[in-house]
Each structure stands twice: as C-alpha cells, then as structure tokens.
Coordinates of C-alpha atoms in Angstrom, one line a residue:
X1 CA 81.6 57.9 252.9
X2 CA 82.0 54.2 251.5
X3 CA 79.1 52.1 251.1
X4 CA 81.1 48.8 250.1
X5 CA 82.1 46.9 253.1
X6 CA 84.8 45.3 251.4
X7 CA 85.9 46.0 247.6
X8 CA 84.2 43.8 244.5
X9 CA 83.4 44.2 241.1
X10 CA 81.0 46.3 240.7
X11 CA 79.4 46.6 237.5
X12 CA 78.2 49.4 235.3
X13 CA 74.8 48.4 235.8
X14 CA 75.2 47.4 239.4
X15 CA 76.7 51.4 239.7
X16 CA 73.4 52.4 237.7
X17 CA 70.7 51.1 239.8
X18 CA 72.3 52.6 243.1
X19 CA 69.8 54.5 244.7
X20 CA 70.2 58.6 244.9
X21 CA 72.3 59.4 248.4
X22 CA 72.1 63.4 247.8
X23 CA 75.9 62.9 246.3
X24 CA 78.0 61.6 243.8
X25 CA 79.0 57.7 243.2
X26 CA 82.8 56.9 242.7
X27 CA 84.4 53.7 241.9
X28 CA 88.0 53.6 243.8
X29 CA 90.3 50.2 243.8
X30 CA 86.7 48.3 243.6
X31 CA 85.1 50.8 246.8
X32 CA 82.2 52.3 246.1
X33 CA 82.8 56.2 247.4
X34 CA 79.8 58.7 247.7
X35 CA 81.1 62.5 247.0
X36 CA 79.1 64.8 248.5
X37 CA 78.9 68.7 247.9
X38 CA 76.8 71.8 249.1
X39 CA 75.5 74.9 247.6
X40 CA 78.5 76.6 247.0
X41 CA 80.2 73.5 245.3
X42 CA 77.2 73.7 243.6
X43 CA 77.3 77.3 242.4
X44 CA 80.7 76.8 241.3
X45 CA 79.9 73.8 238.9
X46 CA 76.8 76.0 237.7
X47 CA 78.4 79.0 236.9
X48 CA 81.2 76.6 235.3
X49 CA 78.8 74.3 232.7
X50 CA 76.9 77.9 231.8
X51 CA 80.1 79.7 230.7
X52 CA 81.9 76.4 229.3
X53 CA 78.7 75.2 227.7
X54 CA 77.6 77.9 226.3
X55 CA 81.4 78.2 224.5
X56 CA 81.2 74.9 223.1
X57 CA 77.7 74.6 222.2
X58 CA 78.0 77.6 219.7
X59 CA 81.3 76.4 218.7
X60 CA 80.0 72.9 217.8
X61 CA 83.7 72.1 219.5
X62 CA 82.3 68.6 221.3
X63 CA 79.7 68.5 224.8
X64 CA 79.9 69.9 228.2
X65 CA 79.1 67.2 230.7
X66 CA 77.8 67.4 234.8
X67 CA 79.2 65.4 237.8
X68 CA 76.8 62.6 237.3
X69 CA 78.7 60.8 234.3
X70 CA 81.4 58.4 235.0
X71 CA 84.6 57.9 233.2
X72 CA 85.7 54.5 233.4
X73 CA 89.5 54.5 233.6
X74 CA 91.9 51.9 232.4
X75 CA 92.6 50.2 236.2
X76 CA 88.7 49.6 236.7
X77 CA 88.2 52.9 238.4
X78 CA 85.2 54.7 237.9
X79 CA 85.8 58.8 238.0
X80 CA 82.8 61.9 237.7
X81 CA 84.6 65.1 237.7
X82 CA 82.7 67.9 238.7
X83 CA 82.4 69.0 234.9
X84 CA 84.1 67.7 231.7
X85 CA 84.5 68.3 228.3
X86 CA 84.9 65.8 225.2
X87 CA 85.5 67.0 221.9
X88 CA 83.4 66.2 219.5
X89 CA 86.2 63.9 217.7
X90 CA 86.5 62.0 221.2
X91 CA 83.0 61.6 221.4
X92 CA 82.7 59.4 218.0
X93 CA 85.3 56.7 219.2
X94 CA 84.7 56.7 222.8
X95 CA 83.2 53.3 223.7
X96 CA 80.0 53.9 225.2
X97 CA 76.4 52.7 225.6
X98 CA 74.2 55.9 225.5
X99 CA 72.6 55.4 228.9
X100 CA 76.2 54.3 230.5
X101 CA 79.4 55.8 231.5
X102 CA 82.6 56.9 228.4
X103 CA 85.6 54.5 228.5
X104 CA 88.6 56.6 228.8
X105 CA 89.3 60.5 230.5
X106 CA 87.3 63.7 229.5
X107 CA 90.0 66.0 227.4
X108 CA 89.1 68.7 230.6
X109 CA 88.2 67.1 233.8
X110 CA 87.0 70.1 236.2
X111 CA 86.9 69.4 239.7
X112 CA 86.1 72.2 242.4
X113 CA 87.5 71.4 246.0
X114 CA 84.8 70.3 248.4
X115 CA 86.2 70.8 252.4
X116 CA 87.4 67.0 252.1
X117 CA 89.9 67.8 249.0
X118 CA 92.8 68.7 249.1
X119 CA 94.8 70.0 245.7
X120 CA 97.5 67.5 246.2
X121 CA 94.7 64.9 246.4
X122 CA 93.7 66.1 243.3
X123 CA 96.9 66.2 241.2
X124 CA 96.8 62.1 242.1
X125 CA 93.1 62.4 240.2
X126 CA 94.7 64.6 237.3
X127 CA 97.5 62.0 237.2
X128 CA 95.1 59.4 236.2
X129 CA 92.9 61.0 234.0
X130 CA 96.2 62.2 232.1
X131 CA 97.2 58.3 232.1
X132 CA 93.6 57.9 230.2
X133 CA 94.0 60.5 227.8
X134 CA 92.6 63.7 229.3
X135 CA 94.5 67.1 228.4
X136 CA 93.8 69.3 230.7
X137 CA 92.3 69.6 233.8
X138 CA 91.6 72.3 235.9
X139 CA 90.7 72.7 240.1
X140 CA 88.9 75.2 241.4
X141 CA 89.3 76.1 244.9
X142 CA 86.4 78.2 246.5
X143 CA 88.2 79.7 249.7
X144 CA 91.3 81.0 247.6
X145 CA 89.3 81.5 244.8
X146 CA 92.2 80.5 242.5
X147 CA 92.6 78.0 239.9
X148 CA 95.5 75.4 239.2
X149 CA 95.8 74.7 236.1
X150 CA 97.2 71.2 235.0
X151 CA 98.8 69.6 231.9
X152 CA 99.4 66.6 230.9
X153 CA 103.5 67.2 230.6
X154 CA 102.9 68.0 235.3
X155 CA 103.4 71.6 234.2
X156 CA 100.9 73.4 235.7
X157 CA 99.8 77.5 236.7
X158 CA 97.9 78.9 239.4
X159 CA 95.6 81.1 238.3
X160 CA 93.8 84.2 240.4
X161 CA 90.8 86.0 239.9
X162 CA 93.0 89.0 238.5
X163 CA 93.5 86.6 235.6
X164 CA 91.8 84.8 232.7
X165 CA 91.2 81.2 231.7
X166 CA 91.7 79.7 228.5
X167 CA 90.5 76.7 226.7
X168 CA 94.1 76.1 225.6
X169 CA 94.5 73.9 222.2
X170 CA 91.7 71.6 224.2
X171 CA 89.0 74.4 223.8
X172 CA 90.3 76.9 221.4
X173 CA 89.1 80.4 221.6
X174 CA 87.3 79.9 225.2
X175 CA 88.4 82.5 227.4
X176 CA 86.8 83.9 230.5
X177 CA 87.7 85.9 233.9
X178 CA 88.1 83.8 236.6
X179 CA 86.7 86.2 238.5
X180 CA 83.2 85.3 236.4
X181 CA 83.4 81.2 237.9
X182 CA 82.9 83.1 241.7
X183 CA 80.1 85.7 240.6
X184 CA 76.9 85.2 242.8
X185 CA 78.7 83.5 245.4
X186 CA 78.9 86.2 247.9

C-alpha cells in the first residue's frame, strides 16, 4: 500500500515521525511503501532473532536487528529486512545517528515471504543490498518451508527443512535446523 501520492524526498526524520500503520515503512524510487505482515510472518521473524541473536550475543560477533530499522542504500532507497545482522566491525564505521537508520546493507538481510512476495521479487532486493555491501542474505518461505540461500557472487542454494543453516564466513560457527525457524507454527 503507498501512502505517497507522487514520489519526493523524503527525509530521515520525515520517515521517523510517520505515524504507526500496523506495518512496516519502505522507501522505494522516493514512494513511501507500507509492508504489512501477520502472525505467522511474525512467528517466523521471532523464532529467527531468538536463535540468530542468541548466536551472536554470546559470540560478541556484532548485533541482531528487527524489521523496524532502515538501511539507507546508495540510490536513496530506504530498505528494513525482516531481520539483519551487522558485525560488530561494520557497526563502528557505519554512518549512523543512534536514533536513525545505518548507511549501507546489513552483512545478512533476512526476509521471510509475506503472500505479496514473490522469491524473484526478492532476489531484485538481494541484488541491491549486495550492491551496498551485504554478504549474505537469506528468504524464508513459510508455505514451502524452504530457504534460498543467496550470495553475493548470484550463487545461491535452496535449503529444506531436512537440512541445516549456516552463518557461513558472515556468522561463523552459527548453525541451526531449518526445521527449528518453523517450530510452533503448526
């Protein structure tokens, strides 16, 4: 759903004072886009910050982040995956006001498919967070309750709930069941 009735330049604290529409705010080619997601989105990004967050917070690896901050990207987009990751090296470069949005991609963007996505929709996300330094990125689809797996080389791996997911070189030593992202969602 847009709110903008024709594109402008929004700015960060223009995108800040926006009041709270039960959804998500993007920033697309200067149109302001609300995301919107239900309870088993929901779950999915839950179960997702627990297990990743947990990994990284005992790890001391960087910080595990929700939907609600935005990446700014190079082309004046504003992107919030559903869950990101920015290593703690990142973190002390990355331009950023501490009550604003980062300057550049997450190293993992997460986004699980809501009905309106599509995974080839989302490769054209991956693309761009690749193009703004992310290095991995991973979709989660809740009615094939698979994984894709993307790098930033367009190789990527479809993963099932018969298999495990790793943290790659972006998260070393995380590993976890895909099978554990759908518990408690039956």
């Amino acid at each position: 759903m847009s709110l903008a009735t024709e594109k402008r330049t929004w700015t960060e604290a223009d995108l800040m004072s926006l009041p709270d529409v039960g959804g998500k705010y993007e920033l697309i080619e200067g149109e302001l886009v609300v995301v919107a997601a239900g309870r088993e989105h929901e779950d999915l990004v839950f179960n997702t910050i627990l297990s990743l967050g947990n990994f990284v917070t005992g790890s001391g690896l960087g910080r595990v982040y929700g939907s609600n901050l935005g990446y700014w990207m190079n082309n004046g987009n504003l992107r919030c995956p559903d869950v990101s990751f920015v290593s703690k090296d990142r973190l002390e470069y990355m331009t950023r006001d501490p009550k604003g949005f980062l300057h550049g991609a997450p190293d993992l963007a997460i986004k699980v498919l809501s009905p309106s996505n599509t995974v080839d929709a989302m490769r054209n996300k991956a693309r761009e967070y690749f193009e703004n330094g992310c290095r991995l990125v991973w979709i989660v689809d809740p009615d094939s309750r698979t994984m894709t797996v993307l790098l930033p080389d367009g190789s990527e791996r479809a993963l099932t709930v018969e298999d495990n997911l790793d943290g790659e070189d972006v998260i070393p030593g995380f590993s976890l069941p895909v099978s554990g992202l759908f518990e408690g969602l039956d």
